[in-house]
Amino acid sequence: MIDSSKEKVVVAKHRRALVLYGSETGNAQDIADEIGRMTERLHFSTNVGPLNAVEPSILLDFTVIIISISTTGQGDLPNNARRFWSILLRKKLPPTYLLKANFTVFGLGDSSYPKYNFAAHKLQRRLIQLGAEEFFPRGEGDEQHPEGYESTFIPWLNSLREHLLTQYPPNNGIEPIPSDRLLPPKVTLVLEKQDQRANGHSGNIPQSFSNDDMMTKKATVLSAHPNGIPRHGKQYLNSAVELEATLEHNQRITPDDHWQDVRHLSFSANGSYIYAPGDILTIYPKNAPEDVDQIIDLMGWNEIAISRITILSHETISTDPSVSLSVDGHDSGLTLRRLLTNNIDLNAIPRRSFFSLIANFTEDNFQKERLLEFTNPIFVDELYDYTTRPRRSILEVLQEFDTVKIPWQWAAAAFPKLRGRQFSIASGGELKYGDNGSTRFELLVAIVKYRTVIKKVRQGTCTRYLAGLLPGTSLRVSLQKGDLSILQSDTSKPVLMIGPGTGVAPMRSLIWERLRWAQLLQQSANDTAANDTAAKDSRLSVGKTVLLYGCRNHEADFFFSGEWDDLKTRMPLQVFTACSRDQKEKRYVQDLVKEQGKLVYELLHETDGFVYVCGSSGKMPLAVRESLVDVFQQRGAMERDHAEIYLARMEKEGRYKQETW
């Protein structure tokens, strides 16, 4: 194994790199971490952290600033970047505010969205407006690419590395740190003092994996607050608010012989929490006990698994609190087993950097060679075929490369963090209110379970966890504002909702919420005009509400069908379905848009209605968009260019919104 203690990481003077990220699901943070490792190997003094952790003025203190940022919702910045962005937008900032700051940006987006990589574009423009200089061209990654964002990120990163070496060479001809040299970890695990004596361990990193540079940095004990998510009492703000919820029911709503297990889950939480259609409930899953047992056995961590440990951070910039490592709330403290259960993602698809790291922890030359091959950009196709294509997990990789033995002190640094999974809330209106002033949250969740190209069964970590939960179980969740931004003042305006499959969840929330808002308007009208008979019918207060729903079979996965019939008697609701497998010719929601072209045109063009598209990303949103353009052409006698301009204007006015996953 490589002894990283024999040579120190040399940091040349006056070369500082600031790597910042804006990340909603963790991908942009993963990229920032990889960029940070690259600049460290080039002897830049490197800091990595979320955009919200710094003041924009600090950018002037660094040689280069490298930003990775994802786009969320309707072209928005992620939550952990919005404070930074709001400061940049202050009108009083002069055009020389960031003069001499050198930056570049890598954006992560989804090309099925109209505003693809919009956050990266507008951040780049604003930095330039404030005097900053783009020292290297912006890069962009697309989630819809068969190989994901790595297809463009890896070539971009390699080009950036060469540019930095040329334009900002290390002092005195110092050579870059080779890729097979182990860098110091950002976080380490140590035994609590009382357990050091009991286990006969010092609790420190083994000498063969220590580093003087790391040990001289000030170590900080990470917060033990569950998930690092702040509590804010009854109200919720733009940031996530944690609450404890109790599972009331967990019902499979598809037949047992149906190809997919879809669950309708209902949770309750004490107190009053405010949420709106399109808002998100984040579930924090746990790894299956058998997976935790396997990793402990594979790594030889059995002796230390239940000893109490502490997490030490060697970061100089605060990490994103929404993904911080923490105790799960038990008084008995943190153990390695508990950390692996609650905070480490054992079933993630490993990134290239994971292979580079674990190659240091084997003495088997054949396996080391094979692991390092996966880190070589020349073999990017082989890496894709080994990991992404068969959806091979980290646990499975370690089972195959069985000579790899990661020191337990490196567990928090070596593995990706187990992040919460976001679900659009399916409840609204009167469905939000439980007994005794409690708040209810309903979810519609498709359980992820499938067989891969190598004939292995794969299960989603979070949906596997949810499928096994019993009513009465308490769990931590967080509530977060979504990106649909639906307003009560728009209740009287018509809406077209397009939501196939579980994409109907936020649509259901909106339908119930519109009914509730209409009832409130009715009550207000009754208070001000007791004799106004028109105010006594809530249907008169709601604009036309049209749902285009897609599924496979009417009998198997037409979710909430009985509920729609009841709601039609209480509000002006129309529901049209496209059941793709109920006839020879497959029909999808994009076909419904064309079939109901007259109604669609009336809603969106003649009466300035809203359209919401929710569901799976990929082909569906693009096909729906194309169908809308076709309707505008056919019904409005528009040229294609004019139809596209009209749809773009709807987006700008906030009348076309998309939320896909």
XYZ file of C-alpha atoms in Angstrom:
661
model
C 0.000 0.000 0.000
C 1.060 3.581 -0.525
C 2.568 5.300 2.483
C 1.305 8.878 2.229
C 3.163 9.834 5.414
C 6.549 9.716 3.655
C 6.036 12.928 1.695
C 4.070 16.032 2.475
C 1.584 17.750 0.183
C 3.388 20.888 -0.985
C 1.259 23.998 -1.323
C 2.897 26.682 -3.419
C 2.561 30.247 -2.194
C -0.087 32.621 -3.555
C -2.031 29.915 -5.405
C -5.453 29.503 -3.841
C -8.469 27.732 -5.331
C -12.017 28.238 -4.111
C -14.387 25.498 -5.271
C -18.048 26.287 -4.631
C -21.238 24.395 -5.389
C -24.982 24.858 -5.550
C -26.537 21.418 -5.234
C -30.078 20.149 -4.741
C -29.568 16.380 -4.869
C -25.810 16.151 -4.278
C -24.483 15.773 -7.832
C -23.003 19.276 -8.023
C -21.389 18.737 -4.621
C -19.823 15.473 -5.814
C -18.396 17.309 -8.814
C -17.048 20.094 -6.589
C -15.316 17.518 -4.405
C -13.647 15.985 -7.452
C -12.561 19.402 -8.724
C -11.150 20.144 -5.270
C -9.076 16.970 -5.318
C -7.728 17.933 -8.739
C -6.634 21.418 -7.590
C -5.052 19.939 -4.469
C -2.943 17.687 -6.666
C -1.806 20.809 -8.549
C -0.647 22.277 -5.193
C -3.386 24.888 -4.921
C -4.400 25.672 -1.372
C -8.003 24.529 -1.848
C -11.276 25.269 -0.094
C -14.529 23.512 -1.036
C -17.984 24.478 0.193
C -21.544 25.544 -0.720
C -22.097 28.972 -2.268
C -24.164 30.113 0.695
C -21.188 29.551 3.025
C -19.217 32.494 1.610
C -19.656 36.195 0.977
C -19.141 37.093 -2.710
C -16.433 39.603 -1.761
C -14.191 36.749 -0.573
C -13.782 35.639 -4.180
C -11.122 38.326 -4.601
C -8.870 36.511 -2.108
C -8.436 33.474 -4.381
C -6.370 32.824 -7.482
C -9.198 30.913 -9.176
C -12.849 30.282 -8.360
C -14.476 27.156 -9.787
C -18.235 26.724 -9.372
C -20.383 23.669 -10.006
C -24.083 24.414 -9.982
C -27.259 22.549 -10.841
C -30.488 24.039 -12.159
C -33.698 23.326 -10.280
C -37.360 23.907 -11.037
C -38.016 26.712 -13.461
C -34.389 27.712 -14.061
C -33.689 28.426 -10.391
C -30.576 28.068 -8.265
C -30.516 25.372 -5.545
C -31.397 26.374 -1.994
C -27.785 26.308 -0.817
C -26.867 28.903 -3.450
C -29.768 31.365 -3.190
C -28.356 33.538 -0.418
C -25.144 34.004 -2.436
C -27.212 34.801 -5.551
C -29.397 37.338 -3.743
C -26.274 39.239 -2.662
C -24.998 39.303 -6.249
C -28.317 40.816 -7.385
C -28.066 43.868 -5.125
C -28.428 46.969 -7.265
C -25.868 48.960 -5.300
C -23.005 46.661 -6.341
C -20.678 48.490 -8.775
C -19.527 46.876 -12.057
C -16.031 46.618 -10.546
C -17.200 44.697 -7.445
C -15.467 41.472 -8.531
C -12.755 42.976 -10.708
C -9.727 40.650 -10.990
C -11.689 37.622 -9.758
C -11.014 34.677 -12.107
C -13.771 32.100 -12.356
C -15.229 29.256 -14.356
C -18.512 27.361 -14.053
C -19.676 23.814 -14.687
C -23.460 23.499 -14.909
C -25.597 20.426 -14.327
C -28.997 20.315 -15.957
C -31.694 18.233 -17.571
C -32.297 18.948 -21.254
C -35.942 17.883 -20.939
C -36.527 21.179 -19.099
C -37.114 24.365 -21.097
C -34.506 26.262 -19.047
C -31.701 23.760 -19.422
C -28.650 24.731 -17.322
C -30.192 28.167 -16.814
C -28.677 28.632 -13.342
C -25.146 28.254 -14.710
C -25.885 30.693 -17.533
C -27.267 33.463 -15.359
C -24.607 33.033 -12.661
C -21.904 33.314 -15.312
C -23.503 36.471 -16.771
C -23.881 38.146 -13.389
C -20.291 37.459 -12.335
C -19.065 39.007 -15.591
C -21.367 42.018 -15.079
C -19.670 42.582 -11.724
C -16.201 42.624 -13.265
C -15.098 38.999 -12.817
C -13.213 37.343 -15.654
C -13.986 33.881 -16.985
C -10.541 32.239 -17.124
C -11.829 28.970 -18.652
C -14.938 28.234 -20.784
C -18.107 27.093 -19.015
C -18.892 23.386 -19.089
C -22.315 21.751 -19.069
C -23.535 18.292 -18.116
C -26.864 16.761 -19.140
C -28.681 14.212 -16.980
C -30.442 12.955 -20.112
C -27.203 11.874 -21.790
C -26.885 8.063 -21.804
C -23.682 8.375 -19.766
C -25.009 11.194 -17.584
C -23.159 14.410 -16.869
C -19.825 12.534 -16.645
C -19.807 12.340 -20.450
C -18.905 16.029 -20.618
C -17.554 16.602 -17.116
C -14.536 14.300 -17.404
C -13.207 15.887 -20.662
C -13.939 19.352 -19.238
C -12.076 18.556 -16.006
C -9.062 17.209 -17.885
C -8.913 20.332 -20.062
C -9.286 22.541 -16.977
C -6.384 20.717 -15.326
C -4.113 21.326 -18.319
C -5.153 24.983 -18.430
C -4.385 25.483 -14.736
C -0.983 23.854 -15.149
C -0.192 26.161 -18.057
C -1.607 29.418 -16.725
C -0.977 28.922 -12.994
C 2.053 26.609 -12.773
C 3.308 25.493 -9.354
C 6.280 27.401 -7.956
C 9.845 26.191 -8.437
C 8.873 23.554 -10.980
C 7.121 21.362 -8.406
C 5.452 18.371 -10.052
C 1.725 17.691 -9.552
C 0.843 15.072 -6.965
C 0.336 11.815 -8.890
C -3.125 10.275 -9.036
C -1.953 7.164 -7.148
C -0.866 9.265 -4.171
C -3.388 9.289 -1.325
C -4.666 12.736 -0.343
C -5.627 13.428 3.280
C -9.315 12.864 4.097
C -11.681 15.768 4.764
C -13.330 13.936 7.644
C -12.059 11.162 9.888
C -13.526 8.925 12.546
C -11.936 8.501 15.963
C -12.937 6.470 18.966
C -14.366 8.288 21.936
C -11.884 8.133 24.819
C -13.878 5.713 26.943
C -14.025 3.234 24.051
C -10.331 3.574 23.136
C -9.347 1.867 26.381
C -12.084 -0.754 26.142
C -11.115 -1.792 22.601
C -7.379 -1.357 22.846
C -7.403 1.083 19.895
C -5.838 4.519 19.841
C -8.642 5.824 17.657
C -6.194 7.529 15.302
C -5.729 6.902 11.599
C -3.233 4.086 10.941
C 0.247 5.479 10.300
C 0.332 4.138 6.749
C -2.666 6.323 5.905
C -1.929 9.427 7.957
C -0.688 12.738 6.637
C 1.186 15.454 8.447
C -0.607 18.170 6.543
C -3.981 16.805 7.629
C -2.952 16.393 11.250
C -1.801 19.997 11.519
C -5.182 21.324 10.440
C -7.649 22.219 13.132
C -10.156 19.401 13.456
C -13.782 20.219 14.222
C -16.268 17.785 15.741
C -19.285 17.679 13.434
C -22.672 18.560 14.842
C -24.702 15.651 16.142
C -28.006 17.268 15.129
C -30.033 14.806 13.028
C -29.344 15.503 9.337
C -28.081 18.964 10.228
C -31.475 20.413 9.304
C -32.616 23.353 11.442
C -35.970 23.383 13.179
C -38.191 26.422 12.716
C -41.290 25.606 14.723
C -44.673 25.715 13.020
C -43.912 27.738 9.930
C -41.588 26.684 7.154
C -39.218 28.911 5.250
C -37.440 28.592 1.905
C -34.953 26.229 3.526
C -35.946 22.768 4.669
C -37.580 22.356 8.051
C -37.233 19.104 9.910
C -40.128 17.462 11.678
C -40.958 14.089 13.141
C -43.744 12.307 11.334
C -45.696 9.142 12.082
C -46.701 6.767 9.305
C -50.491 6.339 9.374
C -50.934 4.002 6.447
C -48.774 2.348 3.791
C -51.066 0.882 1.153
C -50.199 -0.747 -2.128
C -52.683 0.615 -4.675
C -51.686 -1.481 -7.683
C -52.770 -5.147 -8.002
C -50.363 -7.767 -6.681
C -49.829 -9.086 -10.197
C -49.082 -5.638 -11.640
C -45.509 -5.075 -12.811
C -45.029 -2.130 -10.413
C -45.678 -1.741 -6.702
C -47.050 1.774 -6.107
C -47.734 2.930 -2.561
C -50.073 5.541 -1.152
C -48.498 6.662 2.121
C -49.961 8.990 4.713
C -47.998 10.669 7.515
C -49.072 12.889 10.387
C -47.048 15.417 12.364
C -47.995 17.216 15.557
C -48.518 20.924 15.059
C -49.430 23.113 12.126
C -47.118 23.092 9.097
C -47.866 25.185 6.050
C -47.311 23.762 2.579
C -48.654 24.326 -0.918
C -49.079 22.310 -4.144
C -45.722 21.357 -5.585
C -43.960 21.364 -2.215
C -41.660 18.538 -1.243
C -41.367 16.064 1.594
C -37.876 14.605 1.969
C -37.532 11.129 3.435
C -34.234 10.120 5.053
C -33.838 6.386 4.453
C -31.809 3.801 6.278
C -29.704 1.063 4.745
C -31.013 -2.478 5.087
C -29.440 -4.307 8.072
C -28.162 -7.078 5.792
C -26.272 -4.523 3.663
C -24.681 -3.007 6.762
C -23.672 -6.465 7.990
C -22.080 -7.236 4.636
C -19.931 -4.094 4.520
C -18.775 -4.610 8.115
C -17.800 -8.206 7.343
C -16.101 -7.301 4.050
C -13.983 -4.560 5.617
C -13.230 -6.456 8.819
C -14.850 -3.848 11.061
C -16.671 -6.248 13.386
C -14.548 -5.458 16.464
C -15.148 -1.735 16.178
C -18.735 -1.701 14.837
C -20.573 -0.887 18.084
C -17.885 1.270 19.715
C -18.711 4.945 20.154
C -16.992 7.222 17.678
C -16.644 10.918 16.887
C -16.477 12.535 13.438
C -13.686 15.066 12.983
C -13.859 17.547 10.131
C -10.718 19.044 8.612
C -12.634 21.385 6.302
C -12.069 25.131 6.462
C -15.458 25.943 4.930
C -18.666 24.670 6.512
C -20.198 21.749 4.662
C -23.782 21.800 3.489
C -25.887 21.098 6.603
C -28.533 19.222 4.653
C -26.093 16.386 4.053
C -23.921 16.529 7.167
C -23.023 13.314 8.930
C -24.764 13.017 12.232
C -26.193 10.825 14.947
C -29.729 9.555 14.371
C -31.051 11.027 17.587
C -30.305 8.224 20.061
C -28.829 9.112 23.422
C -26.305 6.281 23.257
C -24.123 8.207 20.810
C -22.688 7.495 17.399
C -21.273 4.117 16.466
C -19.804 2.903 13.205
C -22.808 0.624 12.663
C -25.212 3.507 13.222
C -23.224 5.707 10.849
C -23.333 3.019 8.157
C -27.068 2.520 8.685
C -28.147 6.159 8.611
C -25.525 8.223 6.819
C -23.488 6.202 4.302
C -24.833 5.350 0.841
C -23.811 1.736 0.300
C -25.928 1.303 -2.821
C -24.840 4.353 -4.776
C -23.306 3.844 -8.199
C -19.595 4.551 -7.590
C -17.951 7.525 -9.245
C -14.536 7.452 -10.857
C -12.979 9.050 -7.766
C -14.164 6.123 -5.602
C -12.061 3.671 -7.627
C -9.076 5.985 -7.354
C -9.410 6.093 -3.577
C -9.970 2.412 -2.842
C -7.038 1.423 -5.084
C -4.889 2.661 -2.189
C -6.392 0.118 0.168
C -5.394 -3.130 -1.519
C -2.084 -4.969 -1.731
C -3.271 -7.148 -4.608
C -1.519 -5.825 -7.712
C -4.054 -7.250 -10.165
C -7.039 -5.673 -8.394
C -5.171 -2.398 -7.903
C -4.363 -2.272 -11.609
C -7.956 -2.961 -12.557
C -9.283 -0.276 -10.179
C -6.866 2.308 -11.569
C -7.954 1.483 -15.115
C -11.438 2.707 -14.225
C -9.944 6.086 -13.249
C -8.261 6.569 -16.625
C -10.311 8.861 -18.936
C -9.296 6.621 -21.840
C -11.458 3.863 -20.349
C -14.558 5.981 -19.694
C -16.709 3.582 -21.740
C -15.504 0.624 -19.682
C -16.338 2.503 -16.485
C -19.842 3.204 -17.798
C -20.339 -0.449 -18.794
C -19.158 -1.635 -15.383
C -21.067 0.847 -13.192
C -23.867 2.923 -14.704
C -25.200 0.509 -17.317
C -25.770 -2.420 -14.906
C -26.424 -0.040 -11.983
C -23.655 -1.759 -9.992
C -23.512 -0.518 -6.395
C -20.574 0.375 -4.176
C -21.324 -2.656 -2.022
C -21.182 -4.943 -5.058
C -17.908 -3.393 -6.221
C -16.337 -4.097 -2.842
C -17.650 -7.657 -2.951
C -15.901 -8.158 -6.290
C -12.690 -6.378 -5.279
C -12.519 -8.322 -2.058
C -8.883 -7.507 -1.226
C -9.787 -3.858 -0.643
C -9.815 -3.130 3.093
C -10.764 0.447 3.896
C -9.654 1.558 7.391
C -12.729 2.294 9.491
C -11.327 5.758 10.232
C -11.860 6.563 6.527
C -15.498 5.411 6.364
C -16.988 8.921 6.374
C -14.525 10.135 3.728
C -14.477 7.107 1.430
C -18.210 6.591 0.920
C -20.817 9.010 -0.426
C -23.328 10.397 2.048
C -26.804 8.894 2.198
C -28.947 11.827 1.172
C -32.657 12.271 1.628
C -34.988 11.509 -1.279
C -37.493 14.145 -2.326
C -41.143 13.382 -3.089
C -43.843 15.753 -4.311
C -46.629 15.941 -1.744
C -49.927 14.477 -2.991
C -52.251 16.038 -0.408
C -53.842 19.461 -0.431
C -56.874 21.359 0.802
C -58.859 19.523 3.454
C -56.545 16.502 3.154
C -53.782 18.465 4.901
C -55.552 18.639 8.238
C -55.431 15.811 10.752
C -56.912 15.275 14.191
C -56.174 17.571 17.137
C -54.488 20.245 15.049
C -51.995 17.888 13.418
C -50.783 18.146 9.818
C -51.082 15.344 7.270
C -48.802 14.595 4.348
C -49.640 12.087 1.640
C -47.205 10.645 -0.896
C -47.602 8.534 -4.029
C -44.446 6.442 -4.392
C -43.421 3.896 -7.014
C -41.240 1.251 -5.373
C -38.044 0.929 -7.378
C -37.281 -2.714 -8.074
C -36.067 -4.077 -11.385
C -33.700 -6.533 -13.033
C -30.588 -5.143 -14.726
C -28.839 -6.125 -17.951
C -26.711 -8.540 -15.890
C -29.887 -10.147 -14.501
C -29.453 -8.802 -10.979
C -32.337 -7.365 -8.990
C -31.899 -3.710 -8.026
C -33.909 -1.874 -5.395
C -34.019 1.825 -4.619
C -32.575 2.507 -1.178
C -35.357 4.873 -0.124
C -38.346 3.088 -1.660
C -37.091 -0.234 -0.278
C -36.990 1.431 3.136
C -40.476 2.906 2.701
C -41.986 -0.358 1.468
C -41.007 -2.060 4.713
C -42.323 0.602 7.100
C -45.252 -0.340 9.307
C -48.033 2.039 10.434
C -47.086 3.703 13.683
C -43.419 4.075 12.714
C -41.894 7.470 13.547
C -39.297 8.902 11.200
C -37.510 12.132 10.444
C -38.623 14.042 7.366
C -38.158 17.570 6.122
C -40.538 19.957 4.422
C -39.307 22.159 1.615
C -40.829 24.662 -0.766
C -41.148 23.381 -4.321
C -40.724 25.180 -7.623
C -44.282 25.297 -8.978
C -45.098 28.478 -7.002
C -48.876 28.141 -7.323
C -50.784 31.096 -5.881
C -54.200 31.272 -4.249
C -54.922 34.434 -6.238
C -54.934 32.302 -9.415
C -57.814 30.087 -8.227
C -60.278 31.542 -10.716
C -57.924 31.010 -13.666
C -58.084 27.826 -15.738
C -55.357 25.205 -15.374
C -54.251 22.303 -17.526
C -52.440 19.596 -15.558
C -50.451 16.887 -17.316
C -49.332 14.198 -14.889
C -48.762 10.598 -15.967
C -48.104 7.918 -13.350
C -46.892 9.192 -9.994
C -46.604 12.610 -11.630
C -50.254 12.984 -10.669
C -49.205 13.523 -7.015
C -48.688 17.321 -7.158
C -51.700 17.573 -9.488
C -53.889 15.928 -6.851
C -52.532 18.368 -4.293
C -53.410 21.278 -6.580
C -56.937 20.042 -7.291
C -57.765 19.691 -3.603
C -56.113 23.011 -2.855
C -58.082 24.829 -5.548
C -61.286 23.428 -4.075
C -60.267 24.655 -0.621
C -59.280 28.071 -1.942
C -62.650 28.336 -3.720
C -64.417 27.524 -0.467
C -62.452 30.283 1.291
C -63.408 32.718 -1.469
C -67.021 31.641 -1.053
C -66.891 32.226 2.690
C -65.353 35.647 2.118
C -68.046 36.483 -0.419
C -70.756 35.339 2.004
C -69.310 37.612 4.690
C -69.371 40.652 2.415
C -72.523 39.900 0.450
C -74.852 37.668 2.438
C -77.564 37.866 -0.219
C -75.283 37.145 -3.186
C -76.527 33.751 -4.413
C -73.637 33.359 -6.874
C -71.207 33.272 -3.956
C -72.914 30.209 -2.525
C -71.553 27.851 -5.193
C -67.816 27.183 -4.834
C -67.702 25.950 -8.429
C -68.253 29.520 -9.584
C -65.034 30.555 -7.821
C -62.801 27.969 -9.497
C -61.511 28.250 -13.034
C -61.711 25.261 -15.345
C -59.523 22.462 -13.993
C -58.408 19.871 -16.537
C -56.268 16.814 -15.795
C -54.628 14.779 -18.539
C -53.533 11.530 -16.917
C -51.463 8.715 -18.386
C -51.073 5.110 -17.190
C -50.708 1.600 -18.559
C -54.057 0.064 -17.635
C -57.284 1.648 -16.477
C -57.905 -1.146 -13.988
C -54.336 -1.424 -12.658
C -52.835 2.065 -12.307
C -55.479 4.721 -12.828
C -54.719 6.263 -9.443
C -57.475 7.993 -7.423
C -60.097 7.286 -10.098
C -62.984 7.175 -7.573
C -61.778 10.381 -5.997
C -61.908 12.240 -9.318
C -65.563 11.241 -9.744
C -66.415 12.706 -6.335
C -64.489 15.922 -6.991
C -66.307 16.461 -10.301
C -69.497 17.014 -8.295
C -67.816 19.712 -6.199
C -65.828 21.712 -8.762
C -65.464 22.149 -12.544
C -63.025 19.249 -12.980
C -62.474 17.294 -16.189
C -60.252 14.209 -16.304
C -59.031 12.611 -19.535
C -56.980 9.422 -19.538
C -54.521 7.764 -21.891
C -54.066 4.102 -20.923
C -51.199 3.009 -23.127
C -51.755 -0.759 -22.943
C -55.559 -0.960 -23.124
C -55.662 -0.979 -26.930
C -53.467 -1.946 -29.873
C -52.262 1.566 -30.558
C -50.365 3.003 -27.598
C -51.699 6.336 -26.328
C -49.801 8.724 -24.088
C -50.479 12.096 -22.483
C -48.925 13.888 -25.465
C -51.609 12.259 -27.623
C -54.290 13.519 -25.229
C -52.987 17.067 -25.691
C -53.658 16.804 -29.433
C -56.966 14.941 -29.037
C -58.225 17.673 -26.699
C -56.668 20.380 -28.843
C -59.758 22.604 -28.928
C -60.032 22.600 -25.115
C -56.258 22.997 -24.634
C -56.146 25.993 -26.981
C -59.134 27.579 -25.249
C -57.548 27.163 -21.805
C -54.043 28.325 -22.668
C -54.562 30.886 -25.420
C -58.096 32.231 -25.224
C -58.336 32.452 -21.422
C -54.618 32.758 -20.478
C -54.597 29.594 -18.385
C -51.718 27.775 -16.728
C -50.160 24.435 -17.642
C -48.255 22.171 -15.235
C -46.270 19.164 -16.459
C -45.167 16.659 -13.799
C -43.756 13.136 -13.927
C -40.747 11.302 -15.310
C -38.091 13.332 -17.053
C -36.848 12.320 -20.472
C -39.062 11.902 -23.510
C -42.431 12.753 -21.918
C -41.885 16.494 -21.220
C -40.354 17.037 -24.663
C -43.215 15.174 -26.348
C -45.809 17.189 -24.390
C -44.099 20.412 -25.356
C -44.106 19.381 -29.008
C -47.829 18.558 -28.799
C -48.578 21.984 -27.314
C -46.712 23.657 -30.167
C -48.727 21.527 -32.600
C -52.018 22.584 -30.968
C -51.080 26.271 -31.204
C -50.229 25.772 -34.875
C -53.398 23.872 -35.747
C -55.943 25.713 -33.601
C -54.411 29.162 -33.756
C -53.303 29.068 -37.386
C -49.788 29.963 -36.208
C -46.494 29.364 -37.931
C -44.248 27.052 -35.922
C -41.950 29.930 -34.945
C -44.906 31.906 -33.582
C -46.210 28.869 -31.685
C -42.813 28.363 -30.026
C -42.616 32.065 -29.191
C -46.049 31.882 -27.557
C -45.008 28.890 -25.448
C -41.789 30.684 -24.476
C -43.869 33.691 -23.436
C -46.005 31.428 -21.259
C -42.824 30.231 -19.543
C -41.653 33.784 -18.970
C -45.038 34.736 -17.509
C -44.974 31.699 -15.213
C -47.894 30.022 -17.000
C -45.900 26.989 -18.156
C -44.167 25.073 -15.368
C -42.512 21.710 -15.288
C -41.486 19.485 -12.366
C -39.995 16.178 -13.462
C -37.665 13.640 -11.908
